[in-house]
Coordinates of N, CA, C and O in Angstrom, one line a residue:
X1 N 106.0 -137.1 -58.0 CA 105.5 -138.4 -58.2 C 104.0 -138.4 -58.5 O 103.5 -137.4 -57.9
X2 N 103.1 -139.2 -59.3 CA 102.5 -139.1 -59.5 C 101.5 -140.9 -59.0 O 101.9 -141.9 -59.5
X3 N 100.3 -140.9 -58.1 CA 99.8 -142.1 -57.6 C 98.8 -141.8 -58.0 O 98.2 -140.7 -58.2
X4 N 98.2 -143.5 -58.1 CA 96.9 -142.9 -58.3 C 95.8 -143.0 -57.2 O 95.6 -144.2 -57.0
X5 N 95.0 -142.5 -56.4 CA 94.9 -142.4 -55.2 C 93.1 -142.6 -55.1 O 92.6 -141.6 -55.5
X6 N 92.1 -143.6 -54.7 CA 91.0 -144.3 -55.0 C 90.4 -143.7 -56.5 O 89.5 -142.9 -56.7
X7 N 91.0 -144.2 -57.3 CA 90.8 -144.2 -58.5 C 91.2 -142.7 -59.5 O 90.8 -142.4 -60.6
X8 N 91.9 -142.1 -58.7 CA 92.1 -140.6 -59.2 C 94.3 -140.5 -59.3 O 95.2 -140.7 -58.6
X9 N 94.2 -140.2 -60.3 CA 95.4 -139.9 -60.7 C 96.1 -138.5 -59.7 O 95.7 -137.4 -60.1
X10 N 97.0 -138.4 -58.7 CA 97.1 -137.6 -58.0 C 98.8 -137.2 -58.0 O 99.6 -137.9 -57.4
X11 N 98.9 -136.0 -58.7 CA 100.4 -135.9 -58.7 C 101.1 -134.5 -57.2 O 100.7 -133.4 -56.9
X12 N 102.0 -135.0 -56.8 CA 102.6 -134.2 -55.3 C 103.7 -134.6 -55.6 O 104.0 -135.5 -56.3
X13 N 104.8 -133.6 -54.9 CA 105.7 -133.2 -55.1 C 106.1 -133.3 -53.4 O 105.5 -132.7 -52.5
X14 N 107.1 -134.2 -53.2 CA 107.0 -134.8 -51.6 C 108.4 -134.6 -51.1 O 109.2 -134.6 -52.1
X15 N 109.2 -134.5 -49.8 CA 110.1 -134.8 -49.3 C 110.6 -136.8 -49.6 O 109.6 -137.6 -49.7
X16 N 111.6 -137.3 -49.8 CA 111.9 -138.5 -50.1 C 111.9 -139.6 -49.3 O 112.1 -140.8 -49.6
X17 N 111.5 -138.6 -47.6 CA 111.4 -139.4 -46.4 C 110.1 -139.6 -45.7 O 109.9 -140.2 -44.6
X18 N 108.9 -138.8 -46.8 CA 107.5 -139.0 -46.3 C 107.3 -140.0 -46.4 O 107.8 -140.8 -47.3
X19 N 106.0 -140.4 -45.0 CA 105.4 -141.8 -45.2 C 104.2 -141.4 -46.2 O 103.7 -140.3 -46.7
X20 N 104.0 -142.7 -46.3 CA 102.2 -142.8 -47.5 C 101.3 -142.9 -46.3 O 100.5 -143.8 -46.5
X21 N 101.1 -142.6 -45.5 CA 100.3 -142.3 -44.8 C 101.0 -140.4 -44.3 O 99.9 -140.1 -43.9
X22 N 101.3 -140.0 -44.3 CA 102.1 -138.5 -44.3 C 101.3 -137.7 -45.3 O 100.6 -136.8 -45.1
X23 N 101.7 -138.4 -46.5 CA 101.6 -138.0 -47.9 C 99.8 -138.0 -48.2 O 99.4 -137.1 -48.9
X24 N 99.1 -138.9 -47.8 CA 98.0 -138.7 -48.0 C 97.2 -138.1 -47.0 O 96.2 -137.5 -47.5
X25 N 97.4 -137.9 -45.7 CA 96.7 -136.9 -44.7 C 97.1 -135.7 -45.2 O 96.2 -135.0 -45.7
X26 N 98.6 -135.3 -45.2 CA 99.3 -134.1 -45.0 C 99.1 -133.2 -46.4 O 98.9 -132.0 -46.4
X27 N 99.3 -133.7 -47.2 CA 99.3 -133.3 -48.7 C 98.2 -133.8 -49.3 O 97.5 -132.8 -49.1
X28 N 97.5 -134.5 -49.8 CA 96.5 -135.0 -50.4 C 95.1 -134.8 -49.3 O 94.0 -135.4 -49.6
X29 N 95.2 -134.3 -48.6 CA 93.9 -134.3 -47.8 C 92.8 -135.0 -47.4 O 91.6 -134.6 -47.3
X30 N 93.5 -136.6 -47.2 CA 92.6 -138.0 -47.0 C 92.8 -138.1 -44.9 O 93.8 -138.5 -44.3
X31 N 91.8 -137.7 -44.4 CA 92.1 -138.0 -43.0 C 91.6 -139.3 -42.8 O 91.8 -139.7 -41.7
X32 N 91.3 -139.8 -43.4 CA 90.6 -141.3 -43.1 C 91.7 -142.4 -42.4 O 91.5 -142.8 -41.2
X33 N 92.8 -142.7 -43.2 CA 93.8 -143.3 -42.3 C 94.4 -142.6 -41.1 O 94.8 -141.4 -41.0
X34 N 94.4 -143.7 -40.0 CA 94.9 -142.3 -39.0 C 96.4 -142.6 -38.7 O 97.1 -143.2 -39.5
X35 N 97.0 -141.9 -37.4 CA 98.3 -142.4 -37.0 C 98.5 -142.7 -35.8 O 98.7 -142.0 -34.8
X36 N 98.4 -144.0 -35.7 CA 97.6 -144.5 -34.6 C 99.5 -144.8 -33.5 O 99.8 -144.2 -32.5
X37 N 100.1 -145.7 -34.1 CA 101.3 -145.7 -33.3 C 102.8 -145.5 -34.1 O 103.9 -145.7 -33.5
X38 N 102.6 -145.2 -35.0 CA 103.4 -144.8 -36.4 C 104.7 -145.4 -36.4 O 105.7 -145.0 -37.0
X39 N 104.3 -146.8 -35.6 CA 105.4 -148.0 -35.9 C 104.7 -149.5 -36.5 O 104.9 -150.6 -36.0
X40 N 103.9 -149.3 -37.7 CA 103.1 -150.6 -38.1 C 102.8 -151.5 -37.2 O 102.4 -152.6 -37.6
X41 N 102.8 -151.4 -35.9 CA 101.8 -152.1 -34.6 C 100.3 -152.4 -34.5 O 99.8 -153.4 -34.0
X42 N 99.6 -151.1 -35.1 CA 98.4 -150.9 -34.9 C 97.0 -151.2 -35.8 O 95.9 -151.6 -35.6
X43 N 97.7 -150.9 -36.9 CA 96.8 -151.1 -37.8 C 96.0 -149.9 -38.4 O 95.5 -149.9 -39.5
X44 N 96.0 -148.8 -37.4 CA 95.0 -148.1 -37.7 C 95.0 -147.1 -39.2 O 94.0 -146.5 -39.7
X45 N 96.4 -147.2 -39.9 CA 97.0 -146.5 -40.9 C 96.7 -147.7 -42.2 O 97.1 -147.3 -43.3
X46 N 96.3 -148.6 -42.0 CA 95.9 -149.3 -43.1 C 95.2 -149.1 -44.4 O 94.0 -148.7 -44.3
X47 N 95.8 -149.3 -45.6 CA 95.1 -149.0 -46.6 C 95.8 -150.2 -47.9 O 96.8 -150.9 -47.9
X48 N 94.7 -150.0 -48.7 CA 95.3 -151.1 -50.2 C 96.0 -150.7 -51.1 O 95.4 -149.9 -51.8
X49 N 97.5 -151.1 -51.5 CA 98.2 -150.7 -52.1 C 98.3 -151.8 -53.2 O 98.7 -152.9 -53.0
X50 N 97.6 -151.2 -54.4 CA 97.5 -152.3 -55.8 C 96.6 -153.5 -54.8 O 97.0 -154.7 -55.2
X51 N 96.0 -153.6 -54.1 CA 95.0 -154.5 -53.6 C 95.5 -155.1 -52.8 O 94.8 -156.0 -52.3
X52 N 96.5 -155.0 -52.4 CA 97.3 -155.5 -51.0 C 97.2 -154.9 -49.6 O 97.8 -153.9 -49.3
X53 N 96.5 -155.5 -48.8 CA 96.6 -154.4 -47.1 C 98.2 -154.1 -46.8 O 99.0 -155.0 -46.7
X54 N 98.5 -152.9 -46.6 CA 99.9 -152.2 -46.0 C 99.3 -151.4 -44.9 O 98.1 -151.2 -44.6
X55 N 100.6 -151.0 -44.6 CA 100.9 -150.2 -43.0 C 101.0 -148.9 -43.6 O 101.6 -149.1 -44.7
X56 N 100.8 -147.6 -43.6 CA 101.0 -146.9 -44.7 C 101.9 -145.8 -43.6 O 102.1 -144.6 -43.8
X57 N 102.4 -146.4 -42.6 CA 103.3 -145.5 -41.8 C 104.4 -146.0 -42.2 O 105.3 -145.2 -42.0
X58 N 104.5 -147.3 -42.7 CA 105.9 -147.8 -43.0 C 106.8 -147.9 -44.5 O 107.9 -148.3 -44.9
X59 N 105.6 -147.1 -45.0 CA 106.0 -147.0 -46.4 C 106.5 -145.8 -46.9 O 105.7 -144.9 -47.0
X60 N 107.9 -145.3 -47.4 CA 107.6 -144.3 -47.9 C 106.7 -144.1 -49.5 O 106.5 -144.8 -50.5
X61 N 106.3 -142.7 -49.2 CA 105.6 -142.4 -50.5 C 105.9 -142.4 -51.8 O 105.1 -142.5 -52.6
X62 N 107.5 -142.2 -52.2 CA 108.0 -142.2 -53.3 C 108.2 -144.0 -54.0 O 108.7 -144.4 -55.1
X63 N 107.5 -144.8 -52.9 CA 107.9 -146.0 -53.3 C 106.5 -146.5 -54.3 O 106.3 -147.4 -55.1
X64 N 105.8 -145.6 -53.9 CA 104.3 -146.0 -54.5 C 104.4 -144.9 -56.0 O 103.5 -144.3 -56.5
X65 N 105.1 -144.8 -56.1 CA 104.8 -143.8 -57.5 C 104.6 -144.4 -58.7 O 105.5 -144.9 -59.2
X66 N 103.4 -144.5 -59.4 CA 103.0 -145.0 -60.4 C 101.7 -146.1 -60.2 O 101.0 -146.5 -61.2
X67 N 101.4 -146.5 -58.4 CA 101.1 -147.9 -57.9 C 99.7 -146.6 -58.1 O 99.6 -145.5 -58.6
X68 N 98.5 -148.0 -57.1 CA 97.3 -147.6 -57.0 C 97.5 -147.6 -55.5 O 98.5 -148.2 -55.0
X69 N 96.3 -146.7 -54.6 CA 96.5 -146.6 -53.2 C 94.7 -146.6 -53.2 O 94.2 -145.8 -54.0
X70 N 93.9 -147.5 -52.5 CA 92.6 -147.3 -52.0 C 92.8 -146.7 -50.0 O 93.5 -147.1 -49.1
X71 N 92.3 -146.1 -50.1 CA 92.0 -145.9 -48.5 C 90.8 -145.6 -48.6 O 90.2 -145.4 -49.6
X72 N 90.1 -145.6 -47.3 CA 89.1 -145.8 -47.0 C 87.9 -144.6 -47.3 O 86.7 -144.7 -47.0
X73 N 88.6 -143.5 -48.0 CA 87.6 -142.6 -48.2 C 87.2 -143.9 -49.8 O 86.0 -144.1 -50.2
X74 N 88.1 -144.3 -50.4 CA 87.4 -145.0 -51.5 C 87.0 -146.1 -51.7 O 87.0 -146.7 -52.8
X75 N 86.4 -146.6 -50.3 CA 85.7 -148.0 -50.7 C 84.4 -148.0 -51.2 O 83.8 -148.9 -51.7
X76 N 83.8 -146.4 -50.9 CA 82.5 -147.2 -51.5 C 82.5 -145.4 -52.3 O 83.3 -144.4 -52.3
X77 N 81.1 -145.6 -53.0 CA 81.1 -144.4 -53.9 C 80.7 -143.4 -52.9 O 80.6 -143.4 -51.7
X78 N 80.5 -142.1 -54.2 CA 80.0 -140.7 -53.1 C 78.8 -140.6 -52.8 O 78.7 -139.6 -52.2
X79 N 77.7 -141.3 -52.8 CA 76.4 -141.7 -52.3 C 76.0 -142.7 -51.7 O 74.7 -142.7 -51.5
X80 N 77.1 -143.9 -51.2 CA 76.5 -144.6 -50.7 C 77.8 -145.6 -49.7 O 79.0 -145.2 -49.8
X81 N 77.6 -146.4 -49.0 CA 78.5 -147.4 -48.0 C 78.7 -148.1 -49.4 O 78.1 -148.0 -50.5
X82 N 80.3 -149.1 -48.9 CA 80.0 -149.9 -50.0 C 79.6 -151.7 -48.3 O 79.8 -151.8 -47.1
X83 N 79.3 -152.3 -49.0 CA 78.7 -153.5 -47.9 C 79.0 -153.6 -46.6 O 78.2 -153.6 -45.6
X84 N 80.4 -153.6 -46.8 CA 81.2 -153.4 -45.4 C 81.1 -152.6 -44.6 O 81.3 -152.9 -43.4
X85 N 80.7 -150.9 -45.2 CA 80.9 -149.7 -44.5 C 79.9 -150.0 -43.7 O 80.1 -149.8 -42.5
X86 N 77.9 -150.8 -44.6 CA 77.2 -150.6 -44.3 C 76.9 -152.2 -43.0 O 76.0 -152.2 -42.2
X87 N 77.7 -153.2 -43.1 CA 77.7 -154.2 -42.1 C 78.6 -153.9 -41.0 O 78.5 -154.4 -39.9
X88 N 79.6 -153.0 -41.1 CA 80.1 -152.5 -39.7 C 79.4 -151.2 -39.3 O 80.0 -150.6 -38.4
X89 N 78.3 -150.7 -39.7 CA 77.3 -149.7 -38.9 C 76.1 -150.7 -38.3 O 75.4 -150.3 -37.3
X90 N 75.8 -152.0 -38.9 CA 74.7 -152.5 -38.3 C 75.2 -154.0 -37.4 O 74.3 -154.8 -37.3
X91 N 76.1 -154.2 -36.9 CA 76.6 -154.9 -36.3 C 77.6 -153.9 -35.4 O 78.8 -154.3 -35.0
X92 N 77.3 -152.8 -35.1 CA 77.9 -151.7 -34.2 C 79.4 -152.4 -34.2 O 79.8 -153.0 -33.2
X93 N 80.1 -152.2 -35.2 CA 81.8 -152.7 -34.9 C 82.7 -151.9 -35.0 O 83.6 -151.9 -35.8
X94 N 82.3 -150.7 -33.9 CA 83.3 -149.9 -34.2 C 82.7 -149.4 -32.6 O 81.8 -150.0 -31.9
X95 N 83.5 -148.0 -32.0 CA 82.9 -148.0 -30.7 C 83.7 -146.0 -30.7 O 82.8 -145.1 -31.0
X96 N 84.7 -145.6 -30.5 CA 85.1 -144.2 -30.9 C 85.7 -144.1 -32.6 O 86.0 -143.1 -33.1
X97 N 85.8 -145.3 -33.0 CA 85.5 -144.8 -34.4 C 87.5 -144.6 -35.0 O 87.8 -144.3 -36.2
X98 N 88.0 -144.9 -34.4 CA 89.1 -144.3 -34.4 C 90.1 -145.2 -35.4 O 90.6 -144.7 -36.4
X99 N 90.4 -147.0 -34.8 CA 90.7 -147.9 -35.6 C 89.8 -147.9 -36.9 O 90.4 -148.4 -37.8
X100 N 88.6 -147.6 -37.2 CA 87.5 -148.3 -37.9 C 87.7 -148.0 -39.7 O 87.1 -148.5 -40.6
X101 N 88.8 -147.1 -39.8 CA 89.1 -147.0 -41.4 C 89.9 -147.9 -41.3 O 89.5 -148.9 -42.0
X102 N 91.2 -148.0 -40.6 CA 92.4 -149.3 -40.9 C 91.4 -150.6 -40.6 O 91.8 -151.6 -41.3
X103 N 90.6 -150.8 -39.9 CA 89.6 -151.8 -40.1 C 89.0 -152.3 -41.5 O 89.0 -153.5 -41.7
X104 N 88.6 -151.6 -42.1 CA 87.7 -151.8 -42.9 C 88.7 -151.7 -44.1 O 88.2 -152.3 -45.0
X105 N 89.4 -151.3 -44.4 CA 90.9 -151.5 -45.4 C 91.5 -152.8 -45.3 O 91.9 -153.3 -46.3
X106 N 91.6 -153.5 -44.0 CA 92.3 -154.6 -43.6 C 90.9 -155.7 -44.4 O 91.0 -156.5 -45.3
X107 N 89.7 -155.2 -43.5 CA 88.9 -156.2 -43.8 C 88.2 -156.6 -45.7 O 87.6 -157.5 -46.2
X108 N 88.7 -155.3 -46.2 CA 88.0 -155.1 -47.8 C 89.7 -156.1 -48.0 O 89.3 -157.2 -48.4
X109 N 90.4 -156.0 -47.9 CA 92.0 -156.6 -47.9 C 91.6 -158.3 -48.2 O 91.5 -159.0 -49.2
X110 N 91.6 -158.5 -46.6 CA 91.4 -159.5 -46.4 C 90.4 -160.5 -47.0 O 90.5 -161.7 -47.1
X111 N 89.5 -159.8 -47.5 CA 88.1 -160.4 -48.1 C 88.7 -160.9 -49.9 O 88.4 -161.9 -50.6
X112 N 89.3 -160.0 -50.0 CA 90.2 -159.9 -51.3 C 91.0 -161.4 -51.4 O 90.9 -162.2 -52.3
X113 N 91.7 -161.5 -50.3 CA 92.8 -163.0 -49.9 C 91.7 -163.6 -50.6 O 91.6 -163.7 -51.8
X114 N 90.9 -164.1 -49.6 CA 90.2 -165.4 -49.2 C 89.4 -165.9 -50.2 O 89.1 -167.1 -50.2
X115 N 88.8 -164.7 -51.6 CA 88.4 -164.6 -52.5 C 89.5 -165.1 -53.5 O 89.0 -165.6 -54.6
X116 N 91.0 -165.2 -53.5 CA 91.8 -165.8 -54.0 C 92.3 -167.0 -53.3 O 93.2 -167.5 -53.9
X117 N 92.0 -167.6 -52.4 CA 92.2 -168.9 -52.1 C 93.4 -168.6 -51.2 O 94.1 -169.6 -51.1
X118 N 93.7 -167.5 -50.5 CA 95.2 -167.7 -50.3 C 94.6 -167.8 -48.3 O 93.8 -167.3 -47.5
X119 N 95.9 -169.1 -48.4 CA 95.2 -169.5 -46.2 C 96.0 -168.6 -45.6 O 96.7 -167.8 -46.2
X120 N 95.8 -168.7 -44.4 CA 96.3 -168.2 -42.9 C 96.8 -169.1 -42.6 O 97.0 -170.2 -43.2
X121 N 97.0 -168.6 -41.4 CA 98.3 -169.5 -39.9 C 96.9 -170.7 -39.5 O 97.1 -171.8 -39.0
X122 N 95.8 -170.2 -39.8 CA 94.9 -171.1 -39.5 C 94.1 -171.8 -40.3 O 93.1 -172.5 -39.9
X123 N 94.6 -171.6 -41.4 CA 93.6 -172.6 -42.2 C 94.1 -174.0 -42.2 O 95.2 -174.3 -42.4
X124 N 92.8 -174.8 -42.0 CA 93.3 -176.2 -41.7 C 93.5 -177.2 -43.3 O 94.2 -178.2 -43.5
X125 N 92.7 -176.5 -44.3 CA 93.0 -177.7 -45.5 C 93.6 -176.9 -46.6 O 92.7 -176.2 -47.1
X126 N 94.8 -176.6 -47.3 CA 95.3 -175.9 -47.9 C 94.9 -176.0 -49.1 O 94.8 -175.1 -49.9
X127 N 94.6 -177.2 -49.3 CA 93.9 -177.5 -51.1 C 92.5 -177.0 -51.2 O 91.9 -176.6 -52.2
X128 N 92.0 -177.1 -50.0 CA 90.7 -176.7 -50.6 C 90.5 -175.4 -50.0 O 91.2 -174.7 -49.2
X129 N 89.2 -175.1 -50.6 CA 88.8 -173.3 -50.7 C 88.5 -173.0 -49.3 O 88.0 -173.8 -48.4
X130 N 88.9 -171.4 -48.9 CA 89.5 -171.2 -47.7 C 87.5 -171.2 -46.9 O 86.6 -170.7 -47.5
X131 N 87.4 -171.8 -45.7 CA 86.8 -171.6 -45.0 C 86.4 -170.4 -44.3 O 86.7 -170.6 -43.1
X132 N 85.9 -169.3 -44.4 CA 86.1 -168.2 -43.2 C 85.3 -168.6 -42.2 O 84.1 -169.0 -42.4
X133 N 85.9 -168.5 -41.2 CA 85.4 -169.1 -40.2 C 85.7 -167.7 -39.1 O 86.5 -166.8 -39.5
X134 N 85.0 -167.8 -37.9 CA 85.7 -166.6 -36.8 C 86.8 -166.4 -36.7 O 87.4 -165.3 -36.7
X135 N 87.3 -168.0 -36.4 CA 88.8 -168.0 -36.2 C 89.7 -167.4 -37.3 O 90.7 -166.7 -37.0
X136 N 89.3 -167.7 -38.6 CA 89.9 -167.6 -39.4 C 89.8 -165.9 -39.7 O 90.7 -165.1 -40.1
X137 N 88.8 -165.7 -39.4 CA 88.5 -164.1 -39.8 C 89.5 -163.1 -38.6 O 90.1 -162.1 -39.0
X138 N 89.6 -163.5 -37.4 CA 90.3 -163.2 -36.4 C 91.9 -163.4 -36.6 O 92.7 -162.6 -36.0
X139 N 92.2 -164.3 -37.3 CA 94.2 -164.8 -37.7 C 94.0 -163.3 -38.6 O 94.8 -162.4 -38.5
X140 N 93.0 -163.1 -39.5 CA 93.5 -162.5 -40.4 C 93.6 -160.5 -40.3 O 94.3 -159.7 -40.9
X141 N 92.7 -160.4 -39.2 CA 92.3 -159.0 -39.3 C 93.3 -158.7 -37.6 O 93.2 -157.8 -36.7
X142 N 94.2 -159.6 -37.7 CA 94.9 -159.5 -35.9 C 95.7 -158.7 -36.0 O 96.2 -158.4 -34.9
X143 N 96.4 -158.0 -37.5 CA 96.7 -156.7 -37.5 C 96.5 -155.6 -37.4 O 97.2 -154.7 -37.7
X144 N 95.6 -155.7 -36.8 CA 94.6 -154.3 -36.8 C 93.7 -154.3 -35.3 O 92.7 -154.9 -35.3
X145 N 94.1 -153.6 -34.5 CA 94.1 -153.1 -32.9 C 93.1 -152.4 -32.6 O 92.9 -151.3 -33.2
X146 N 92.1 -152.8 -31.8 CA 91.0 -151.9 -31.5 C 90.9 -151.6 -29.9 O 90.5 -152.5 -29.2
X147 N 91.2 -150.3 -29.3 CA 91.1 -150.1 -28.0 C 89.9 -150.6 -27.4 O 89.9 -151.1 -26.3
X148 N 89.0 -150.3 -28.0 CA 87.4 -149.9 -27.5 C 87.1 -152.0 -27.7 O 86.2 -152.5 -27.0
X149 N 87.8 -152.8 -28.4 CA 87.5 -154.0 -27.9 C 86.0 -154.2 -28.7 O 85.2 -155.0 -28.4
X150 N 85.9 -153.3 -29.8 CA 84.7 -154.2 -30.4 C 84.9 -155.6 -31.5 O 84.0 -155.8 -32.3
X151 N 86.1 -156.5 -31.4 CA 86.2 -157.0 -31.9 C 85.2 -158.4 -32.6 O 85.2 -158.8 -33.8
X152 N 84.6 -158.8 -31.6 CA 83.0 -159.1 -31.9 C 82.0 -158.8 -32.9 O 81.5 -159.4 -33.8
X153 N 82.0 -157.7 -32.4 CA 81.3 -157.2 -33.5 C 82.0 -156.9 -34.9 O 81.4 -156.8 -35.9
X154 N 83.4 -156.8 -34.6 CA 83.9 -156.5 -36.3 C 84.0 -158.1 -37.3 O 84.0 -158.2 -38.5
X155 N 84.2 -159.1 -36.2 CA 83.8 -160.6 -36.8 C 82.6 -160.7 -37.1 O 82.4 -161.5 -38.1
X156 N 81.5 -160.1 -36.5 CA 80.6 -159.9 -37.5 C 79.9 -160.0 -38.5 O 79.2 -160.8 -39.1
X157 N 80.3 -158.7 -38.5 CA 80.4 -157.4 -40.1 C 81.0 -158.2 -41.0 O 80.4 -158.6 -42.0
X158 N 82.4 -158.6 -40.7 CA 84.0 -159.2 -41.7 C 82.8 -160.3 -42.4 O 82.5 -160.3 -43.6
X159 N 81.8 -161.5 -40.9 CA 81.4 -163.0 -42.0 C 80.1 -162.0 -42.6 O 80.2 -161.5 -43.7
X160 N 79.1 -161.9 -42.1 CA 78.2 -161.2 -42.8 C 78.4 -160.8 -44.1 O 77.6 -161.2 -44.9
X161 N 79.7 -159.6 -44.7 CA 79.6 -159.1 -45.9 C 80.4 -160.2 -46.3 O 80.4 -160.1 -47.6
X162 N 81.4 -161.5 -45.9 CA 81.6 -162.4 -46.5 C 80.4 -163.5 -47.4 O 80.6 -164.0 -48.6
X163 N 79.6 -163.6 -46.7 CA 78.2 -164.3 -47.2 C 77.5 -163.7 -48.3 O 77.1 -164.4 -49.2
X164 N 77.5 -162.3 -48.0 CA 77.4 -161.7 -49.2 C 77.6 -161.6 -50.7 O 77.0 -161.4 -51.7
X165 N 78.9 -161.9 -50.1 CA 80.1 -161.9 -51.8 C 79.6 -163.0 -52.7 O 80.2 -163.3 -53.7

């Protein structure tokens, strides 16, 4: 199968029962997503498939063949954070570091939604343009499990590089 994996065309030759999270640690040599409970619970295996946040423990890999896959080694270039990287290092929202790739997948994800107009469980006016609000930032990123409880700080980072955009 042949994916194209943060912007690089990457062809592997896989078992039919690997996950896309398997397939990119194991074979393509991306440790960035981790395997945090390797039942899409956690979040921590998060990454953008064609610009969509997935579970990438729940996917197999041959399903993505031909698709685009961002993970977190490719949000920003080879010299630099890209906003986010650099607003969850200065609002400390991370704590062992461990959730903080499927974080920042979810939240480049998410920023993506909201940027298309598309609401939450919590958005209160559906016609008009989506509010991010805490709350709102919080419905959205509630996929994604952080032991260490820096959640605070990752609402942060999430409105900060939203203000940005």
């Amino acid at each position: 199968m042949t994916v194209e994996v943060n912007g690089s065309a990457r062809a592997v030759t896989l078992d039919n029962r690997t996950t896309l999270l398997d397939a990119l640690r194991e074979h393509l040599g991306l440790t960035g997503a981790k395997k945090g409970c390797d039942h899409g619970q956690c979040g921590s295996c998060t990454v953008l498939l064609d610009g969509r946040r997935v579970k990438s423990c729940l996917i197999f890999a041959v399903t993505v063949d031909g698709h685009s896959v961002v993970s977190v080694e490719g949000l920003a270039g080879p010299d630099e954070l890209s906003p986010l990287q650099a607003a969850f290092i200065a609002h400390d929202a991370f704590q062992c570091g461990y959730c903080t790739p499927g974080q920042l997948c979810s939240a480049r994800g998410m920023l993506d939604e909201v940027a298309r107009g598309w609401p939450s469980a919590v958005t209160d006016d559906l016609t008009a343009p989506v509010e991010l609000t805490d709350a709102e930032i919080r419905e959205r990123m509630a996929g994604n499990l952080c032991r260490c409880a820096a959640y605070p700080h990752i609402v942060a980072a999430v409105r900060e590089t939203a203000a940005t955009r």
